[in-house]
Short mmCIF file of C-alpha atoms in Angstrom, two decimals:
data_model
loop_
_atom_site.label_atom_id
_atom_site.label_comp_id
_atom_site.label_asym_id
_atom_site.label_seq_id
_atom_site.Cartn_x
_atom_site.Cartn_y
_atom_site.Cartn_z
CA MET A 18 129.24 163.18 104.53
CA LYS A 19 127.02 166.32 105.21
CA PRO A 20 123.39 166.46 103.46
CA THR A 21 123.13 168.56 100.22
CA LEU A 22 121.12 171.84 100.78
CA SER A 23 118.43 170.36 98.66
CA GLN A 24 118.31 166.98 100.70
CA GLN A 25 118.47 169.10 103.96
CA ASN A 26 115.19 170.69 102.71
CA LEU A 27 113.63 167.32 102.04
CA LEU A 28 114.38 166.17 105.58
CA ASN A 29 113.38 169.04 107.20
CA SER A 30 109.73 169.00 105.38
CA THR A 31 109.46 165.23 106.16
CA SER A 32 108.28 164.18 109.43
CA PHE A 33 110.04 161.66 110.62
CA CYS A 34 112.52 160.27 113.39
CA VAL A 35 115.60 157.93 113.65
CA ILE A 36 115.29 154.85 115.84
CA VAL A 37 118.75 153.39 117.13
CA PRO A 38 117.95 149.97 119.27
CA THR A 39 121.19 149.27 120.72
CA TYR A 40 122.53 146.37 123.11
CA ASN A 41 126.33 146.21 124.12
CA ASN A 42 127.59 148.15 120.84
CA HIS A 43 129.78 150.46 122.91
CA LYS A 44 132.38 150.71 120.39
CA THR A 45 130.46 151.66 117.51
CA LEU A 46 127.27 153.69 119.20
CA LYS A 47 129.07 156.65 119.32
CA ARG A 48 129.99 157.13 115.79
CA VAL A 49 126.62 155.60 114.60
CA LEU A 50 124.75 158.46 116.68
CA ASP A 51 126.99 161.36 115.61
CA SER A 52 126.58 159.92 111.92
CA ILE A 53 123.01 160.54 112.32
CA LEU A 54 123.11 163.83 113.76
CA ASP A 55 124.33 165.06 110.66
CA PHE A 56 121.26 164.50 109.11
CA THR A 57 118.68 164.74 112.03
CA SER A 58 118.08 165.44 115.70
CA HIS A 59 115.13 163.70 115.90
CA ILE A 60 116.43 160.23 117.16
CA ILE A 61 115.34 157.96 119.49
CA ILE A 62 117.42 155.55 121.25
CA VAL A 63 116.61 152.65 123.00
CA ASN A 64 119.08 151.05 125.29
CA ASP A 65 118.05 147.62 125.58
CA GLY A 66 119.81 146.86 129.13
CA SER A 67 123.35 146.95 127.86
CA THR A 68 125.62 145.82 130.52
CA ASP A 69 128.63 147.52 128.88
CA SER A 70 129.44 151.38 128.66
CA THR A 71 126.86 152.45 126.53
CA SER A 72 125.03 154.09 129.64
CA GLU A 73 127.85 156.04 130.02
CA ILE A 74 128.40 157.12 126.27
CA LEU A 75 124.49 158.06 126.45
CA LYS A 76 125.03 160.41 129.27
CA GLN A 77 126.82 162.87 126.08
CA TYR A 78 123.52 163.02 124.04
CA SER A 79 121.12 164.10 126.63
CA GLU A 80 119.34 166.26 124.41
CA LEU A 81 117.82 163.30 122.51
CA THR A 82 115.03 160.78 123.53
CA GLN A 83 116.36 158.22 125.47
CA ILE A 84 114.33 154.96 126.42
CA HIS A 85 116.30 152.51 128.75
CA HIS A 86 115.30 149.16 129.47
CA PRO A 87 116.17 147.50 132.78
CA LYS A 88 117.36 144.35 131.53
CA ASN A 89 117.80 143.11 128.02
CA LEU A 90 114.05 142.40 126.46
CA GLY A 91 115.41 141.83 122.76
CA LYS A 92 115.16 143.86 119.56
CA GLY A 93 111.74 143.57 118.98
CA ARG A 94 110.84 144.79 122.03
CA ALA A 95 112.79 147.73 121.68
CA LEU A 96 111.89 148.56 118.39
CA ARG A 97 108.34 148.34 119.74
CA ASN A 98 108.86 150.80 122.45
CA GLY A 99 110.95 153.11 120.05
CA PHE A 100 107.78 153.19 117.65
CA ARG A 101 105.34 153.65 120.61
CA LYS A 102 107.42 156.86 121.51
CA ALA A 103 107.76 158.15 117.88
CA ILE A 104 103.88 157.94 117.53
CA GLU A 105 103.80 159.82 120.65
CA GLN A 106 105.89 162.43 119.38
CA ASN A 107 103.63 162.29 116.32
CA PHE A 108 106.15 161.52 113.62
CA GLU A 109 104.81 160.11 110.55
CA TYR A 110 107.71 157.98 109.54
CA ALA A 111 110.26 155.92 111.78
CA ILE A 112 113.62 155.28 110.19
CA THR A 113 115.40 152.17 112.24
CA ILE A 114 119.39 151.98 112.24
CA ASP A 115 121.31 149.26 113.93
CA SER A 116 124.05 150.66 116.50
CA ASP A 117 126.61 147.96 115.05
CA GLY A 118 128.15 150.30 112.60
CA GLN A 119 127.16 148.26 109.54
CA HIS A 120 124.79 150.87 108.07
CA PHE A 121 125.81 154.51 106.94
CA ALA A 122 123.56 157.28 107.98
CA ASP A 123 124.16 158.83 104.47
CA ASP A 124 121.52 156.53 102.95
CA ILE A 125 119.06 158.65 105.50
CA PRO A 126 118.04 160.67 102.59
CA VAL A 127 118.04 157.73 100.04
CA PHE A 128 114.76 156.57 102.01
CA ILE A 129 113.45 160.04 102.72
CA GLU A 130 113.61 160.82 98.86
CA GLU A 131 112.28 157.11 98.03
CA ILE A 132 109.20 157.59 100.29
CA GLN A 133 108.03 160.67 98.70
CA LYS A 134 107.25 158.65 95.66
CA GLN A 135 105.19 156.35 97.42
CA PRO A 136 104.01 157.81 101.04
CA SER A 137 102.53 154.67 102.05
CA SER A 138 104.86 152.20 101.71
CA LEU A 139 107.43 150.17 103.89
CA LEU A 140 111.25 150.42 102.76
CA ILE A 141 113.84 148.08 103.85
CA GLY A 142 117.53 148.68 102.81
CA SER A 143 119.22 145.81 100.58
CA ARG A 144 122.48 144.85 101.32
CA ASN A 145 125.29 143.52 98.87
CA MET A 146 125.42 140.12 100.89
CA THR A 147 128.01 138.80 98.49
CA GLN A 148 131.09 141.70 99.54
CA GLU A 149 133.73 140.65 101.45
CA ASN A 150 133.43 139.85 105.36
CA VAL A 151 129.42 139.13 105.35
CA PRO A 152 129.33 136.11 107.39
CA LYS A 153 128.04 132.95 105.51
CA LYS A 154 125.18 132.75 108.51
CA SER A 155 124.08 135.97 107.47
CA SER A 156 123.80 135.15 104.08
CA PHE A 157 122.18 132.11 104.25
CA GLY A 158 119.87 133.52 106.93
CA ASN A 159 118.88 136.06 104.48
CA LYS A 160 117.98 133.41 101.59
CA PHE A 161 115.89 131.54 104.10
CA SER A 162 114.03 134.63 105.18
CA ASN A 163 113.40 135.99 101.62
CA PHE A 164 111.82 132.21 100.64
CA TRP A 165 109.42 132.62 103.41
CA PHE A 166 108.42 135.96 102.69
CA LYS A 167 107.35 135.35 99.21
CA PHE A 168 105.86 132.43 100.36
CA GLU A 169 103.37 134.18 102.84
CA THR A 170 103.04 137.14 100.62
CA GLY A 171 103.98 136.69 96.90
CA ILE A 172 106.42 139.57 97.08
CA VAL A 173 110.04 138.94 95.94
CA LEU A 174 112.47 140.84 97.95
CA GLU A 175 116.37 140.67 97.73
CA ASP A 176 116.55 141.62 101.88
CA THR A 177 114.17 140.66 104.31
CA GLN A 178 116.89 141.04 107.43
CA SER A 179 118.20 144.31 106.86
CA GLY A 180 117.78 146.25 110.43
CA PHE A 181 117.99 149.65 107.98
CA ARG A 182 114.51 150.56 107.49
CA LEU A 183 111.77 153.11 106.88
CA TYR A 184 108.35 152.35 108.73
CA PRO A 185 105.01 154.26 107.96
CA LEU A 186 104.07 154.28 111.65
CA GLN A 187 100.40 155.27 111.32
CA LEU A 188 99.78 152.15 108.83
CA ILE A 189 101.87 149.17 110.24
CA PRO A 190 99.73 147.09 112.37
CA LYS A 191 99.05 148.22 116.12
CA GLN A 192 99.77 144.74 118.19
CA PHE A 193 102.64 142.41 117.59
CA TYR A 194 103.37 139.14 118.89
CA THR A 195 107.01 138.68 119.06
CA ASN A 196 109.97 140.64 120.87
CA LYS A 197 113.19 139.38 119.48
CA PHE A 198 115.03 139.31 116.13
CA GLU A 199 111.98 137.38 114.73
CA PHE A 200 109.77 140.69 115.34
CA GLU A 201 111.32 142.20 111.92
CA ILE A 202 110.04 139.15 110.11
CA GLU A 203 106.76 139.62 111.84
CA VAL A 204 106.16 143.26 110.96
CA ILE A 205 107.06 143.41 107.54
CA VAL A 206 104.78 139.96 106.78
CA ARG A 207 101.53 141.50 108.59
CA SER A 208 102.18 145.09 107.08
CA ALA A 209 102.31 143.17 103.55
CA TRP A 210 99.05 141.49 104.67
CA LYS A 211 97.40 144.85 105.11
CA GLY A 212 98.34 145.97 101.71
CA ILE A 213 101.17 147.78 102.36
CA VAL A 214 103.82 148.05 99.80
CA VAL A 215 107.12 146.71 100.88
CA LYS A 216 110.24 146.82 98.97
CA ASN A 217 113.83 146.97 99.11
CA ILE A 218 116.10 150.14 98.31
CA PRO A 219 119.65 149.63 97.90
CA ILE A 220 121.61 150.89 100.79
CA GLN A 221 125.79 150.81 101.56
CA ILE A 222 126.96 147.94 103.97
CA LEU A 223 130.13 147.69 105.98
CA TYR A 224 131.10 144.42 108.06
CA ASP A 225 134.08 145.05 110.34
CA PRO A 226 134.71 141.83 112.28
CA ALA A 227 137.03 143.76 114.16
CA GLU A 228 134.19 146.13 115.83
CA ARG A 229 130.57 144.47 114.93
CA VAL A 230 129.11 142.48 117.77
CA SER A 231 126.57 140.38 116.83
CA HIS A 232 123.67 139.07 119.35
CA PHE A 233 122.23 136.67 117.01
CA ARG A 234 121.87 133.21 118.59
CA PRO A 235 121.80 130.78 116.06
CA PHE A 236 119.95 127.71 117.59
CA LYS A 237 117.52 129.83 119.85
CA ASP A 238 116.73 132.67 117.39
CA PHE A 239 116.73 130.33 114.55
CA THR A 240 114.23 128.24 115.92
CA ARG A 241 111.88 131.16 117.36
CA ILE A 242 112.22 132.55 113.20
CA SER A 243 111.25 129.00 112.43
CA ILE A 244 108.07 129.00 114.73
CA LEU A 245 106.77 132.16 113.75
CA ASN A 246 107.27 131.28 109.81
CA THR A 247 105.09 128.05 110.40
CA VAL A 248 102.59 130.36 112.34
CA LEU A 249 102.56 132.67 109.30
CA VAL A 250 102.30 130.07 106.58
CA ILE A 251 99.35 128.61 108.03
CA ASN A 252 97.66 131.70 108.49
CA ALA A 253 98.64 132.56 105.18
CA LEU A 254 97.20 129.17 103.55
CA LEU A 255 94.13 129.34 105.89
CA TYR A 256 92.87 132.90 105.74
CA ILE A 257 95.04 135.62 104.16
CA LYS A 258 95.47 133.82 100.61
CA PRO A 259 91.31 133.03 100.53
CA ARG A 260 90.82 136.44 101.57
CA ASP A 261 92.78 138.10 98.84
CA PHE A 262 91.09 135.89 96.45
CA PHE A 263 87.81 137.11 97.17
CA ARG A 264 88.63 140.55 97.66
CA ARG A 265 90.22 140.69 94.02
CA ALA A 266 87.31 138.78 92.55
CA LYS A 267 84.88 141.15 94.18
CA LYS A 268 86.55 144.25 93.39
CA LYS A 269 86.63 143.38 89.64
CA GLY A 270 83.56 141.44 89.74
CA PHE A 271 83.33 137.65 89.51
CA LYS A 272 82.50 136.92 86.02
CA LYS A 273 85.24 139.47 85.09
CA PHE A 274 87.55 138.31 87.29
CA PHE A 275 86.78 134.61 85.90
CA LEU A 276 87.35 135.73 82.43
CA GLU A 277 90.59 137.72 82.60
CA ASP A 278 92.49 136.35 85.63
CA ILE A 279 91.58 132.88 84.95
CA LEU A 280 90.45 132.13 81.53
CA GLU A 281 92.91 134.50 79.85
CA SER A 282 95.62 133.93 82.21
CA SER A 283 99.15 133.48 81.10
CA ASP A 284 99.31 129.84 81.97
CA SER A 285 99.21 127.24 79.30
CA ASN A 286 95.92 125.26 78.75
CA PHE A 287 97.83 122.17 80.06
CA LYS A 288 98.99 123.97 83.46
CA LYS A 289 95.14 125.46 83.88
CA SER A 290 93.70 122.08 83.60
CA ALA A 291 96.39 120.61 85.82
CA ALA A 292 95.63 123.08 88.50
CA ILE A 293 91.74 121.86 87.89
CA ALA A 294 93.19 118.62 88.22
CA LEU A 295 94.87 119.44 91.48
CA GLY A 296 91.84 121.08 93.42
CA ILE A 297 89.29 118.37 92.83
CA PHE A 298 91.77 115.88 93.93
CA ILE A 299 92.74 117.92 97.05
CA GLY A 300 88.52 118.81 97.51
CA ILE A 301 87.86 115.07 97.47
CA SER A 302 90.78 113.34 99.26
CA PRO A 303 90.37 112.58 102.65
CA PHE A 304 92.67 115.23 104.22
CA TRP A 305 89.64 117.15 105.93
CA GLY A 306 91.49 120.40 107.80
CA PHE A 307 94.90 120.25 105.80
CA GLN A 308 92.93 120.63 102.53
CA THR A 309 93.94 124.14 102.06
CA VAL A 310 97.08 123.93 103.32
CA LEU A 311 98.01 120.99 101.14
CA LEU A 312 96.29 122.87 98.05
CA PHE A 313 98.34 125.61 97.97
CA THR A 314 101.49 123.83 98.68
CA PHE A 315 101.33 121.64 95.73
CA ALA A 316 99.77 124.55 93.42
CA ALA A 317 103.23 126.55 94.59
CA LEU A 318 105.48 123.77 94.12
CA PHE A 319 104.05 122.88 90.52
CA ARG A 320 103.90 126.61 89.72
CA LEU A 321 100.08 126.30 89.16
CA ASN A 322 97.26 128.69 89.13
CA LYS A 323 96.58 128.79 92.76
CA VAL A 324 93.00 130.88 92.24
CA ILE A 325 91.79 127.99 89.69
CA ALA A 326 93.03 125.24 92.12
CA TYR A 327 91.41 126.68 94.88
CA LEU A 328 87.95 127.36 93.11
CA ALA A 329 88.26 123.44 91.78
CA SER A 330 88.57 122.37 95.04
CA ASN A 331 85.42 123.50 96.32
CA VAL A 332 83.83 120.31 95.19
CA SER A 333 83.91 119.78 98.66
CA PHE A 334 81.85 122.69 99.60
CA PRO A 335 79.91 122.09 102.50
CA PRO A 336 76.37 121.14 100.28
CA PHE A 337 78.13 118.69 98.28
CA ILE A 338 80.27 116.56 101.57
CA PRO A 339 77.17 114.06 101.79
CA PHE A 340 77.90 113.36 97.82
CA VAL A 341 81.60 113.15 98.04
CA ILE A 342 81.15 110.95 101.26
CA TYR A 343 78.81 108.61 99.88
CA GLY A 344 80.67 108.30 96.41
CA SER A 345 83.74 107.50 98.42
CA LEU A 346 82.35 104.73 100.45
CA LYS A 347 80.55 103.38 97.18
CA MET A 348 83.96 103.54 95.49
CA GLY A 349 85.50 102.05 98.55
CA SER A 350 83.41 99.31 98.68
CA TYR A 351 84.59 97.92 95.20
CA PHE A 352 87.83 97.56 96.84
CA VAL A 353 87.84 96.91 100.32
CA SER A 354 85.87 93.77 101.87
CA ASN A 355 84.15 94.55 105.17
CA ASP A 356 82.91 92.05 107.59
CA ALA A 357 79.83 94.28 108.25
CA PRO A 358 79.48 96.19 104.79
CA LEU A 359 78.09 99.40 104.86
CA ILE A 360 74.48 99.77 103.69
CA LEU A 361 74.54 103.22 101.54
CA ASP A 362 71.15 104.18 102.30
CA SER A 363 69.33 107.15 104.24
CA SER A 364 69.98 105.49 107.73
CA VAL A 365 73.73 105.78 107.41
CA THR A 366 75.30 107.51 110.52
CA LEU A 367 78.67 108.68 111.61
CA ASP A 368 79.41 105.64 113.61
CA ASP A 369 79.00 103.38 110.33
CA ILE A 370 81.43 105.84 108.38
CA GLN A 371 83.85 105.28 111.47
CA LYS A 372 83.48 101.50 111.44
CA ASN A 373 84.43 101.66 107.73
CA ALA A 374 87.05 104.09 107.56
CA THR A 375 89.50 102.20 105.75
CA GLN A 376 86.71 101.66 102.87
CA TYR A 377 86.10 105.58 103.19
CA ILE A 378 89.83 106.47 102.66
CA VAL A 379 90.88 103.91 99.75
CA GLY A 380 87.76 104.97 97.93
CA SER A 381 88.00 108.73 98.37
CA LEU A 382 91.51 108.65 96.99
CA ILE A 383 90.28 106.23 94.01
CA LEU A 384 87.66 108.93 93.57
CA ALA A 385 89.64 111.88 93.85
CA SER A 386 92.08 110.44 91.33
CA VAL A 387 89.38 109.50 88.88
CA LEU A 388 87.32 112.49 88.93
CA ALA A 389 90.91 114.93 88.79
CA LEU A 390 92.14 112.77 85.59
CA THR A 391 88.24 113.14 84.21
CA PHE A 392 87.77 116.77 84.96
CA GLY A 393 91.46 117.64 84.05
CA LEU A 394 90.99 116.24 80.55
CA ILE A 395 87.80 117.72 80.07
CA SER A 396 88.93 120.79 81.01
CA TYR A 397 91.71 120.79 78.60
CA LEU A 398 89.44 120.09 75.73
CA LEU A 399 87.31 122.71 76.50
CA LEU A 400 90.40 125.48 77.44
CA THR A 401 91.89 124.29 73.54
CA ALA A 402 88.50 124.60 72.03
CA PHE A 403 87.69 127.95 73.88
CA SER A 404 91.38 129.34 72.54
CA SER A 405 90.82 127.85 69.07
CA ARG A 406 87.52 129.59 68.64
CA ASN A 407 88.89 133.06 69.86
CA LYS A 408 91.99 132.82 67.67
CA THR A 409 89.27 132.26 64.81
CA ASP A 410 87.13 134.97 65.91
CA ILE A 411 90.17 137.65 66.10
CA THR A 412 91.56 136.76 62.58
#
């Protein structure tokens, strides 16, 4: 379908190109390219080492920019090379569209219209995964990807695996680490971490089993994606979430941030105090090196305020660590007998602590539980009193 006059004017006034990565899709490639040409001639085709008749087909489109890989390098590498070429040609945006025929070029104006509303965003076409002929593995893979994307970024999307996207070329990360299908996850997660708005827009989709060729290898590619998500989750827990927390607090002002985002959050007093208890427990418990990961995992699992829990976990802030260790060893001495009891004075050394590891572990878990319950209860009482006082002042 040809674009309307207003659509064509908008397309002409927007600096964008269309990148088409292709690998052994000779059945659908010509149809896809012809449909895109109805909307723009700014097309970059990346032939990723196809062994079918793709090269012969592309001879008919010599006027278009073409990149030919001598061997198959993976979709991620094809897109990365396409981005590089688009930047060299000074395009502001790149729309990527798969060559397997599942997408409709008619939706290109939808992307261009949407990007005018928020020029710095990254748009992902949202497919209707419930329609006929959609493979079950595709639907499952998309739900799996959506879950981890939300965990890693806090952003809820309906479709994180669609290949029909619009990228703001100057804003996305400059360097990437993946080359295969997992690249499309890496780029949106790391873009979101940079502060780029990542959102879905609805698109049409066609799954024709007679024509569509999928190069997704369930075991190998799912393993790659799982490894990538593991790395992204660890990075999110250890660096991104704490970084964003301090950035928000600094931007708003720590006092205002504490009063508005913590005390006045929509959580109930019980959930706030539970978050404090969780933070205290994790902070004192003997899970050194894994405390942040455990904290955010359990906070997400029990739907507790991550900011409150993180603040409370700083009971193990470096200046307090000697007191935490001392208290744990002292508590453990009441429950664990030792042939060489630890004398808790200024002469204690790391070797002494290692010899009494059981005493320390048991003691720290008990101390963590006791203090978590104590501070959780105190916090609940104080928050309840504070809430009651605020209601009285208002009335």
